[in-house]
Amino acid sequence: MRRFSFLLSTVRSSSRFYSNRVGAVSAGKPFRVFNFQENASFISRQQNSYFSSSLMNSDPVHFSSTIYKENKESERLEVEIISKENIKPTAPTPHHLKTYEVSIFDQIYPKNLYTSFVYFYHNNQINNHDLISKRRHILKQSLSEILTKFYPLAGKVHDRHIDCNDDGVYYVEAKVNDCLTDVIDQPDNKSIHQFLPFDPLSSELLSQTYAVMVQVTAFSCGGIAVGIYTSQKIIDSYSHNTFLAAWAAAAGGKISEQINPNFTSPLIFPPISTLPDSKRMMIPMTQERRRNCTTRRFFFSASSLISLKKKAGPSSTRVMAVTGLIWKCAIEASRKLRPSTSKHHAMLFPIDLRSKSSPPLPPYCIGNMAITTNSICASNDDARLHSLVEKLKNEDDQVDSEFIEKLKGEEGSRNIEDSLLDEEDYDHKKDVEITSVTNMCNGMMYEINFGWGRPIYVSVGDGEPYAPFMKNSVILMDTIYRDEIEAWVTLSEDDMTVFEEDPNLLSFASLNPSPLESFSYWLR
């Protein structure tokens, strides 16, 4: 069997450490470090009558976070928590399903590792003053309904299993005294976190190891933000989107689109009792890759992606072309700043096993089902775009149905265990710089329609200064206009000063444009 690098491409972790240690990576999953902050952000205030709803008039019971507008201290955005509760399944989980043993791919992740995103929904019923209250009720009721099918997500996460005790999803309702479009006009990863349900000072909440946590925030204009944490222990990119799609279908009353999840992944990729606890495996590389780093959001238009793909070569996809360009510019920034240092550059690129398996894996199969390929640009190699993309493509081609079959069953799990335990720890190799990619460009995130339209913007839910993204990490996402890509790039502060001014990058990408431009174009 060809030995693969099962390096865990971790972007964020909730226990304030990061890891790139051995493991099976979830395709396109960013990870969440719990944080809560008060920062400067470009926000303007617009008032309207939606605060007359019952939700908006409720008294806050938890905390109020303030984001001050840059250079205008008189204007500020306040997010106020209205209520906190657990949303439980409408029906109890049968006794024989009370313990869900995770797969070997799930085993690798610690129980306190989360993914976070925020979905922003425009108000499409401007004269309906009961809008917020009605939508709030629909969201809670439909979530309770689908948890009977997604029963492990209403339980508590442990290292080797999920306790399906029907404790429910942690659920927060909030309001904000501002208009949605003002908040996302120039999205700031330092302030987006205000729309997520976790306060890092709450050690009690962290210790409860919820599988899912949600915050629904109502804006003064009638818009809504749905912020969500999902546990990486059981939910990868595909599983995240499947869960959200099921919730949205139930909320919108779309019976024909209802989803029946499949929880047989531990039977396909059985766990290994001798595998070290995931928490111990992921603690290395803790502080080094989160110090002194900064994140920038780059936008690739549809036309620039067409040009970039042509330059990258005939075998390139749009995701590989963007990955190759970012990798190239990161390598050149590193070499420019450290010319006397001879380093190899590794790119970790995730591959979803579902799309490669033949026969196909069961539909709506929940769990982690991906590996990460490891492409190398040697210290003496030219960082040419087409050659870097070719390296990515060659590694991708190696993951075929024959390879995946060797990962299945008890023998496959032993093969995975051998690879995990034999893998070199790249974090301690001084001659290798690692860049990791998470790929969310699957066309599904902007299809999450709860009955009042698609989201006008979906954001990664992380921020600085409490928990910056992992250094040398890239998150690729769709926009509402599906032929575009957003890239959230995190590098050291020094590398970013060179990277963000690279003319090769800026000939294809723009830095932090308003997402409302894509939304306006989509409305035409």
PDB file of C-alpha atoms in Angstrom, residues 10-258:
ATOM      1  CA  THR A  10      -5.831  21.937  11.544  1.00  0.00           C
ATOM      2  CA  VAL A  11      -6.806  25.548  11.201  1.00  0.00           C
ATOM      3  CA  ARG A  12      -8.142  26.233  14.664  1.00  0.00           C
ATOM      4  CA  SER A  13      -8.703  24.350  17.882  1.00  0.00           C
ATOM      5  CA  SER A  14     -10.981  25.212  20.740  1.00  0.00           C
ATOM      6  CA  SER A  15      -8.616  24.477  23.599  1.00  0.00           C
ATOM      7  CA  ARG A  16      -6.164  27.198  22.576  1.00  0.00           C
ATOM      8  CA  PHE A  17      -3.717  24.928  20.863  1.00  0.00           C
ATOM      9  CA  TYR A  18      -3.138  24.074  17.250  1.00  0.00           C
ATOM     10  CA  SER A  19      -1.913  20.932  15.585  1.00  0.00           C
ATOM     11  CA  ASN A  20      -0.586  19.703  12.318  1.00  0.00           C
ATOM     12  CA  ARG A  21       0.185  16.267  13.755  1.00  0.00           C
ATOM     13  CA  VAL A  22      -0.644  12.991  12.078  1.00  0.00           C
ATOM     14  CA  GLY A  23      -4.262  12.268  11.354  1.00  0.00           C
ATOM     15  CA  ALA A  24      -6.978  12.052   8.769  1.00  0.00           C
ATOM     16  CA  VAL A  25      -8.064  15.465   7.674  1.00  0.00           C
ATOM     17  CA  SER A  26     -11.600  16.559   6.992  1.00  0.00           C
ATOM     18  CA  ALA A  27     -11.901  17.969   3.491  1.00  0.00           C
ATOM     19  CA  GLY A  28     -12.527  21.637   3.669  1.00  0.00           C
ATOM     20  CA  LYS A  29     -13.021  21.963   7.383  1.00  0.00           C
ATOM     21  CA  PRO A  30     -11.766  24.961   9.192  1.00  0.00           C
ATOM     22  CA  PHE A  31     -11.442  24.575  12.957  1.00  0.00           C
ATOM     23  CA  ARG A  32     -12.536  26.864  15.635  1.00  0.00           C
ATOM     24  CA  VAL A  33     -10.716  28.319  18.583  1.00  0.00           C
ATOM     25  CA  PHE A  34     -13.301  29.622  20.981  1.00  0.00           C
ATOM     26  CA  ASN A  35     -12.834  33.309  21.456  1.00  0.00           C
ATOM     27  CA  PHE A  36     -14.747  36.432  22.198  1.00  0.00           C
ATOM     28  CA  GLN A  37     -13.452  39.889  21.649  1.00  0.00           C
ATOM     29  CA  GLU A  38     -14.238  43.564  21.480  1.00  0.00           C
ATOM     30  CA  ASN A  39     -12.483  45.200  18.547  1.00  0.00           C
ATOM     31  CA  ALA A  40     -12.584  48.065  16.108  1.00  0.00           C
ATOM     32  CA  SER A  41     -14.657  47.460  13.012  1.00  0.00           C
ATOM     33  CA  PHE A  42     -16.136  49.671  10.316  1.00  0.00           C
ATOM     34  CA  ILE A  43     -19.788  49.691  11.355  1.00  0.00           C
ATOM     35  CA  SER A  44     -22.488  52.295  10.799  1.00  0.00           C
ATOM     36  CA  ARG A  45     -25.764  52.411  12.671  1.00  0.00           C
ATOM     37  CA  GLN A  46     -29.161  52.255  11.036  1.00  0.00           C
ATOM     38  CA  GLN A  47     -32.313  52.009  13.127  1.00  0.00           C
ATOM     39  CA  ASN A  48     -35.731  50.758  12.091  1.00  0.00           C
ATOM     40  CA  SER A  49     -38.899  49.369  13.527  1.00  0.00           C
ATOM     41  CA  TYR A  50     -37.849  45.723  13.783  1.00  0.00           C
ATOM     42  CA  PHE A  51     -36.831  46.285  17.379  1.00  0.00           C
ATOM     43  CA  SER A  52     -40.576  46.323  18.101  1.00  0.00           C
ATOM     44  CA  SER A  53     -40.708  42.534  17.848  1.00  0.00           C
ATOM     45  CA  SER A  54     -40.826  40.482  21.028  1.00  0.00           C
ATOM     46  CA  LEU A  55     -37.288  39.265  20.532  1.00  0.00           C
ATOM     47  CA  MET A  56     -35.809  42.686  20.019  1.00  0.00           C
ATOM     48  CA  ASN A  57     -37.573  44.093  23.097  1.00  0.00           C
ATOM     49  CA  SER A  58     -36.431  41.313  25.412  1.00  0.00           C
ATOM     50  CA  ASP A  59     -34.006  42.107  28.190  1.00  0.00           C
ATOM     51  CA  PRO A  60     -30.455  40.810  27.707  1.00  0.00           C
ATOM     52  CA  VAL A  61     -29.511  38.130  30.213  1.00  0.00           C
ATOM     53  CA  HIS A  62     -25.917  37.277  29.388  1.00  0.00           C
ATOM     54  CA  PHE A  63     -23.531  39.887  28.069  1.00  0.00           C
ATOM     55  CA  SER A  64     -23.215  42.821  25.731  1.00  0.00           C
ATOM     56  CA  SER A  65     -20.207  43.107  23.463  1.00  0.00           C
ATOM     57  CA  THR A  66     -19.259  46.389  21.901  1.00  0.00           C
ATOM     58  CA  ILE A  67     -17.419  46.934  18.635  1.00  0.00           C
ATOM     59  CA  TYR A  68     -16.297  50.504  18.153  1.00  0.00           C
ATOM     60  CA  LYS A  69     -16.287  52.051  14.727  1.00  0.00           C
ATOM     61  CA  GLU A  70     -12.827  53.063  13.587  1.00  0.00           C
ATOM     62  CA  ASN A  71     -12.185  56.784  14.073  1.00  0.00           C
ATOM     63  CA  LYS A  72     -15.776  57.323  15.287  1.00  0.00           C
ATOM     64  CA  GLU A  73     -16.014  56.358  18.922  1.00  0.00           C
ATOM     65  CA  SER A  74     -19.551  57.733  19.111  1.00  0.00           C
ATOM     66  CA  GLU A  75     -20.897  54.983  16.875  1.00  0.00           C
ATOM     67  CA  ARG A  76     -20.879  51.393  18.023  1.00  0.00           C
ATOM     68  CA  LEU A  77     -22.522  48.042  17.469  1.00  0.00           C
ATOM     69  CA  GLU A  78     -23.917  46.173  20.446  1.00  0.00           C
ATOM     70  CA  VAL A  79     -24.718  42.464  20.348  1.00  0.00           C
ATOM     71  CA  GLU A  80     -27.013  41.547  23.228  1.00  0.00           C
ATOM     72  CA  ILE A  81     -27.808  38.007  24.286  1.00  0.00           C
ATOM     73  CA  ILE A  82     -31.538  37.520  24.804  1.00  0.00           C
ATOM     74  CA  SER A  83     -31.744  33.899  25.889  1.00  0.00           C
ATOM     75  CA  LYS A  84     -29.784  30.664  26.262  1.00  0.00           C
ATOM     76  CA  GLU A  85     -31.248  27.180  26.232  1.00  0.00           C
ATOM     77  CA  ASN A  86     -30.793  23.625  24.995  1.00  0.00           C
ATOM     78  CA  ILE A  87     -32.869  22.534  22.004  1.00  0.00           C
ATOM     79  CA  LYS A  88     -33.682  18.855  22.503  1.00  0.00           C
ATOM     80  CA  PRO A  89     -34.972  16.273  19.988  1.00  0.00           C
ATOM     81  CA  THR A  90     -38.747  16.014  19.684  1.00  0.00           C
ATOM     82  CA  ALA A  91     -38.511  12.268  20.393  1.00  0.00           C
ATOM     83  CA  PRO A  92     -36.092  10.407  22.702  1.00  0.00           C
ATOM     84  CA  THR A  93     -33.238   8.388  21.240  1.00  0.00           C
ATOM     85  CA  PRO A  94     -33.831   4.604  21.530  1.00  0.00           C
ATOM     86  CA  HIS A  95     -31.796   2.890  24.230  1.00  0.00           C
ATOM     87  CA  HIS A  96     -29.768   0.782  21.759  1.00  0.00           C
ATOM     88  CA  LEU A  97     -28.528   3.985  20.066  1.00  0.00           C
ATOM     89  CA  LYS A  98     -27.451   5.776  23.246  1.00  0.00           C
ATOM     90  CA  THR A  99     -23.721   5.244  22.614  1.00  0.00           C
ATOM     91  CA  TYR A 100     -22.258   6.096  19.227  1.00  0.00           C
ATOM     92  CA  GLU A 101     -18.733   4.754  18.695  1.00  0.00           C
ATOM     93  CA  VAL A 102     -16.777   6.998  16.347  1.00  0.00           C
ATOM     94  CA  SER A 103     -14.707   5.865  13.337  1.00  0.00           C
ATOM     95  CA  ILE A 104     -10.911   5.787  13.227  1.00  0.00           C
ATOM     96  CA  PHE A 105     -10.936   9.067  11.306  1.00  0.00           C
ATOM     97  CA  ASP A 106     -13.111  10.612  14.033  1.00  0.00           C
ATOM     98  CA  GLN A 107     -10.829   9.198  16.744  1.00  0.00           C
ATOM     99  CA  ILE A 108      -7.972  11.400  15.634  1.00  0.00           C
ATOM    100  CA  TYR A 109      -9.739  14.614  16.605  1.00  0.00           C
ATOM    101  CA  PRO A 110      -9.947  15.840  20.210  1.00  0.00           C
ATOM    102  CA  LYS A 111     -13.369  16.320  21.714  1.00  0.00           C
ATOM    103  CA  ASN A 112     -12.996  20.101  22.003  1.00  0.00           C
ATOM    104  CA  LEU A 113     -12.228  20.886  18.351  1.00  0.00           C
ATOM    105  CA  TYR A 114     -14.901  22.837  16.477  1.00  0.00           C
ATOM    106  CA  THR A 115     -15.762  24.294  13.089  1.00  0.00           C
ATOM    107  CA  SER A 116     -17.464  27.689  12.960  1.00  0.00           C
ATOM    108  CA  PHE A 117     -19.326  29.626  10.281  1.00  0.00           C
ATOM    109  CA  VAL A 118     -21.797  32.498  10.231  1.00  0.00           C
ATOM    110  CA  TYR A 119     -24.640  32.621   7.675  1.00  0.00           C
ATOM    111  CA  PHE A 120     -26.107  36.081   7.005  1.00  0.00           C
ATOM    112  CA  TYR A 121     -29.693  36.335   5.706  1.00  0.00           C
ATOM    113  CA  HIS A 122     -31.207  39.464   4.185  1.00  0.00           C
ATOM    114  CA  ASN A 123     -34.712  40.620   5.135  1.00  0.00           C
ATOM    115  CA  ASN A 124     -37.001  39.910   2.178  1.00  0.00           C
ATOM    116  CA  GLN A 125     -40.248  41.015   3.893  1.00  0.00           C
ATOM    117  CA  ILE A 126     -39.630  44.627   4.760  1.00  0.00           C
ATOM    118  CA  ASN A 127     -43.159  45.377   6.043  1.00  0.00           C
ATOM    119  CA  ASN A 128     -43.622  42.299   8.254  1.00  0.00           C
ATOM    120  CA  HIS A 129     -43.099  43.447  11.830  1.00  0.00           C
ATOM    121  CA  ASP A 130     -43.593  39.948  13.275  1.00  0.00           C
ATOM    122  CA  LEU A 131     -40.827  38.598  11.066  1.00  0.00           C
ATOM    123  CA  ILE A 132     -38.155  38.053  13.716  1.00  0.00           C
ATOM    124  CA  SER A 133     -40.459  36.318  16.171  1.00  0.00           C
ATOM    125  CA  LYS A 134     -41.842  33.965  13.509  1.00  0.00           C
ATOM    126  CA  ARG A 135     -38.446  33.023  12.123  1.00  0.00           C
ATOM    127  CA  ARG A 136     -37.063  32.519  15.602  1.00  0.00           C
ATOM    128  CA  HIS A 137     -39.862  30.053  16.367  1.00  0.00           C
ATOM    129  CA  ILE A 138     -39.424  28.207  13.056  1.00  0.00           C
ATOM    130  CA  LEU A 139     -35.683  27.791  13.558  1.00  0.00           C
ATOM    131  CA  LYS A 140     -36.047  26.298  17.031  1.00  0.00           C
ATOM    132  CA  GLN A 141     -38.951  24.023  16.156  1.00  0.00           C
ATOM    133  CA  SER A 142     -37.319  22.650  13.001  1.00  0.00           C
ATOM    134  CA  LEU A 143     -33.999  22.107  14.791  1.00  0.00           C
ATOM    135  CA  SER A 144     -35.761  20.051  17.443  1.00  0.00           C
ATOM    136  CA  GLU A 145     -37.445  17.982  14.729  1.00  0.00           C
ATOM    137  CA  ILE A 146     -34.288  17.069  12.809  1.00  0.00           C
ATOM    138  CA  LEU A 147     -32.339  16.176  15.954  1.00  0.00           C
ATOM    139  CA  THR A 148     -34.397  12.981  16.159  1.00  0.00           C
ATOM    140  CA  LYS A 149     -32.609  11.887  12.966  1.00  0.00           C
ATOM    141  CA  PHE A 150     -29.256  13.507  13.795  1.00  0.00           C
ATOM    142  CA  TYR A 151     -29.401  12.107  17.330  1.00  0.00           C
ATOM    143  CA  PRO A 152     -25.610  12.046  18.015  1.00  0.00           C
ATOM    144  CA  LEU A 153     -25.554  15.814  17.472  1.00  0.00           C
ATOM    145  CA  ALA A 154     -27.872  16.251  20.458  1.00  0.00           C
ATOM    146  CA  GLY A 155     -25.432  14.361  22.683  1.00  0.00           C
ATOM    147  CA  LYS A 156     -22.111  15.003  24.398  1.00  0.00           C
ATOM    148  CA  VAL A 157     -18.733  14.416  22.789  1.00  0.00           C
ATOM    149  CA  HIS A 158     -16.103  12.139  24.340  1.00  0.00           C
ATOM    150  CA  ASP A 159     -12.717  11.034  23.049  1.00  0.00           C
ATOM    151  CA  ARG A 160     -13.882   7.695  21.653  1.00  0.00           C
ATOM    152  CA  HIS A 161     -17.673   7.966  21.524  1.00  0.00           C
ATOM    153  CA  ILE A 162     -20.697  10.249  21.568  1.00  0.00           C
ATOM    154  CA  ASP A 163     -23.063   9.949  24.521  1.00  0.00           C
ATOM    155  CA  CYS A 164     -26.441  10.280  22.770  1.00  0.00           C
ATOM    156  CA  ASN A 165     -28.243  11.506  25.879  1.00  0.00           C
ATOM    157  CA  ASP A 166     -30.590  13.980  24.135  1.00  0.00           C
ATOM    158  CA  ASP A 167     -29.151  16.842  26.159  1.00  0.00           C
ATOM    159  CA  GLY A 168     -29.615  18.932  23.041  1.00  0.00           C
ATOM    160  CA  VAL A 169     -27.968  21.683  21.026  1.00  0.00           C
ATOM    161  CA  TYR A 170     -26.744  24.742  22.921  1.00  0.00           C
ATOM    162  CA  TYR A 171     -28.848  27.579  21.502  1.00  0.00           C
ATOM    163  CA  VAL A 172     -28.487  31.344  21.937  1.00  0.00           C
ATOM    164  CA  GLU A 173     -30.747  34.148  20.727  1.00  0.00           C
ATOM    165  CA  ALA A 174     -29.385  37.662  20.350  1.00  0.00           C
ATOM    166  CA  LYS A 175     -30.136  41.057  18.853  1.00  0.00           C
ATOM    167  CA  VAL A 176     -27.936  43.753  17.358  1.00  0.00           C
ATOM    168  CA  ASN A 177     -28.733  47.435  17.005  1.00  0.00           C
ATOM    169  CA  ASP A 178     -27.554  47.741  13.415  1.00  0.00           C
ATOM    170  CA  CYS A 179     -28.313  46.787   9.837  1.00  0.00           C
ATOM    171  CA  LEU A 180     -26.924  43.538   8.420  1.00  0.00           C
ATOM    172  CA  THR A 181     -25.560  45.079   5.221  1.00  0.00           C
ATOM    173  CA  ASP A 182     -23.542  47.628   7.190  1.00  0.00           C
ATOM    174  CA  VAL A 183     -21.923  44.874   9.228  1.00  0.00           C
ATOM    175  CA  ILE A 184     -20.842  42.734   6.272  1.00  0.00           C
ATOM    176  CA  ASP A 185     -19.972  45.545   3.868  1.00  0.00           C
ATOM    177  CA  GLN A 186     -16.331  45.184   4.905  1.00  0.00           C
ATOM    178  CA  PRO A 187     -16.211  41.922   6.901  1.00  0.00           C
ATOM    179  CA  ASP A 188     -13.699  41.857   9.712  1.00  0.00           C
ATOM    180  CA  ASN A 189     -12.698  38.466  11.055  1.00  0.00           C
ATOM    181  CA  LYS A 190     -12.094  40.134  14.404  1.00  0.00           C
ATOM    182  CA  SER A 191     -15.753  41.103  14.772  1.00  0.00           C
ATOM    183  CA  ILE A 192     -17.618  38.313  12.960  1.00  0.00           C
ATOM    184  CA  HIS A 193     -17.199  36.221  16.090  1.00  0.00           C
ATOM    185  CA  GLN A 194     -19.801  38.359  17.834  1.00  0.00           C
ATOM    186  CA  PHE A 195     -22.390  36.303  15.961  1.00  0.00           C
ATOM    187  CA  LEU A 196     -21.208  32.986  17.397  1.00  0.00           C
ATOM    188  CA  PRO A 197     -22.477  31.457  20.657  1.00  0.00           C
ATOM    189  CA  PHE A 198     -19.320  30.904  22.650  1.00  0.00           C
ATOM    190  CA  ASP A 199     -17.515  33.009  25.221  1.00  0.00           C
ATOM    191  CA  PRO A 200     -14.017  31.617  25.951  1.00  0.00           C
ATOM    192  CA  LEU A 201     -14.302  32.788  29.533  1.00  0.00           C
ATOM    193  CA  SER A 202     -17.063  30.221  30.025  1.00  0.00           C
ATOM    194  CA  SER A 203     -15.094  27.154  31.107  1.00  0.00           C
ATOM    195  CA  GLU A 204     -18.378  25.599  32.181  1.00  0.00           C
ATOM    196  CA  LEU A 205     -19.700  25.640  28.616  1.00  0.00           C
ATOM    197  CA  LEU A 206     -16.468  24.248  27.188  1.00  0.00           C
ATOM    198  CA  SER A 207     -16.502  21.373  29.669  1.00  0.00           C
ATOM    199  CA  GLN A 208     -19.977  20.326  28.515  1.00  0.00           C
ATOM    200  CA  THR A 209     -18.625  19.291  25.072  1.00  0.00           C
ATOM    201  CA  TYR A 210     -21.706  19.996  22.992  1.00  0.00           C
ATOM    202  CA  ALA A 211     -21.693  18.518  19.492  1.00  0.00           C
ATOM    203  CA  VAL A 212     -23.443  21.607  18.073  1.00  0.00           C
ATOM    204  CA  MET A 213     -23.813  25.188  19.335  1.00  0.00           C
ATOM    205  CA  VAL A 214     -25.922  27.848  17.608  1.00  0.00           C
ATOM    206  CA  GLN A 215     -26.511  31.580  17.897  1.00  0.00           C
ATOM    207  CA  VAL A 216     -29.332  33.328  16.015  1.00  0.00           C
ATOM    208  CA  THR A 217     -28.843  37.106  15.928  1.00  0.00           C
ATOM    209  CA  ALA A 218     -31.558  39.488  14.706  1.00  0.00           C
ATOM    210  CA  PHE A 219     -30.558  42.789  13.079  1.00  0.00           C
ATOM    211  CA  SER A 220     -32.509  46.035  13.284  1.00  0.00           C
ATOM    212  CA  CYS A 221     -33.309  45.754   9.568  1.00  0.00           C
ATOM    213  CA  GLY A 222     -34.955  42.349  10.011  1.00  0.00           C
ATOM    214  CA  GLY A 223     -31.969  40.381   8.757  1.00  0.00           C
ATOM    215  CA  ILE A 224     -30.696  37.346  10.637  1.00  0.00           C
ATOM    216  CA  ALA A 225     -27.280  35.805  11.278  1.00  0.00           C
ATOM    217  CA  VAL A 226     -27.083  32.098  12.073  1.00  0.00           C
ATOM    218  CA  GLY A 227     -23.743  31.343  13.718  1.00  0.00           C
ATOM    219  CA  ILE A 228     -22.871  27.709  14.298  1.00  0.00           C
ATOM    220  CA  TYR A 229     -20.177  25.576  15.877  1.00  0.00           C
ATOM    221  CA  THR A 230     -20.056  21.898  14.893  1.00  0.00           C
ATOM    222  CA  SER A 231     -17.783  19.358  16.544  1.00  0.00           C
ATOM    223  CA  GLN A 232     -14.949  18.163  14.331  1.00  0.00           C
ATOM    224  CA  LYS A 233     -15.041  14.930  16.313  1.00  0.00           C
ATOM    225  CA  ILE A 234     -17.990  13.759  14.221  1.00  0.00           C
ATOM    226  CA  ILE A 235     -18.779  16.482  11.655  1.00  0.00           C
ATOM    227  CA  ASP A 236     -16.597  17.168   8.626  1.00  0.00           C
ATOM    228  CA  SER A 237     -17.315  19.579   5.771  1.00  0.00           C
ATOM    229  CA  TYR A 238     -19.812  17.302   4.052  1.00  0.00           C
ATOM    230  CA  SER A 239     -21.503  16.416   7.349  1.00  0.00           C
ATOM    231  CA  HIS A 240     -21.722  20.093   8.323  1.00  0.00           C
ATOM    232  CA  ASN A 241     -23.465  20.964   5.071  1.00  0.00           C
ATOM    233  CA  THR A 242     -25.723  17.906   5.301  1.00  0.00           C
ATOM    234  CA  PHE A 243     -26.878  18.894   8.792  1.00  0.00           C
ATOM    235  CA  LEU A 244     -27.519  22.515   7.783  1.00  0.00           C
ATOM    236  CA  ALA A 245     -29.352  21.414   4.627  1.00  0.00           C
ATOM    237  CA  ALA A 246     -31.591  19.106   6.674  1.00  0.00           C
ATOM    238  CA  TRP A 247     -32.344  21.857   9.182  1.00  0.00           C
ATOM    239  CA  ALA A 248     -33.114  24.318   6.381  1.00  0.00           C
ATOM    240  CA  ALA A 249     -35.389  21.836   4.593  1.00  0.00           C
ATOM    241  CA  ALA A 250     -37.353  21.236   7.798  1.00  0.00           C
ATOM    242  CA  ALA A 251     -37.621  24.970   8.511  1.00  0.00           C
ATOM    243  CA  GLY A 252     -38.857  25.674   5.002  1.00  0.00           C
ATOM    244  CA  GLY A 253     -41.342  22.808   5.013  1.00  0.00           C
ATOM    245  CA  LYS A 254     -39.616  21.174   2.043  1.00  0.00           C
ATOM    246  CA  ILE A 255     -40.742  17.587   2.546  1.00  0.00           C
ATOM    247  CA  SER A 256     -39.267  16.442  -0.770  1.00  0.00           C
ATOM    248  CA  GLU A 257     -35.823  17.700   0.310  1.00  0.00           C
ATOM    249  CA  GLN A 258     -35.773  16.079   3.731  1.00  0.00           C
TER     250      GLN A 258
END
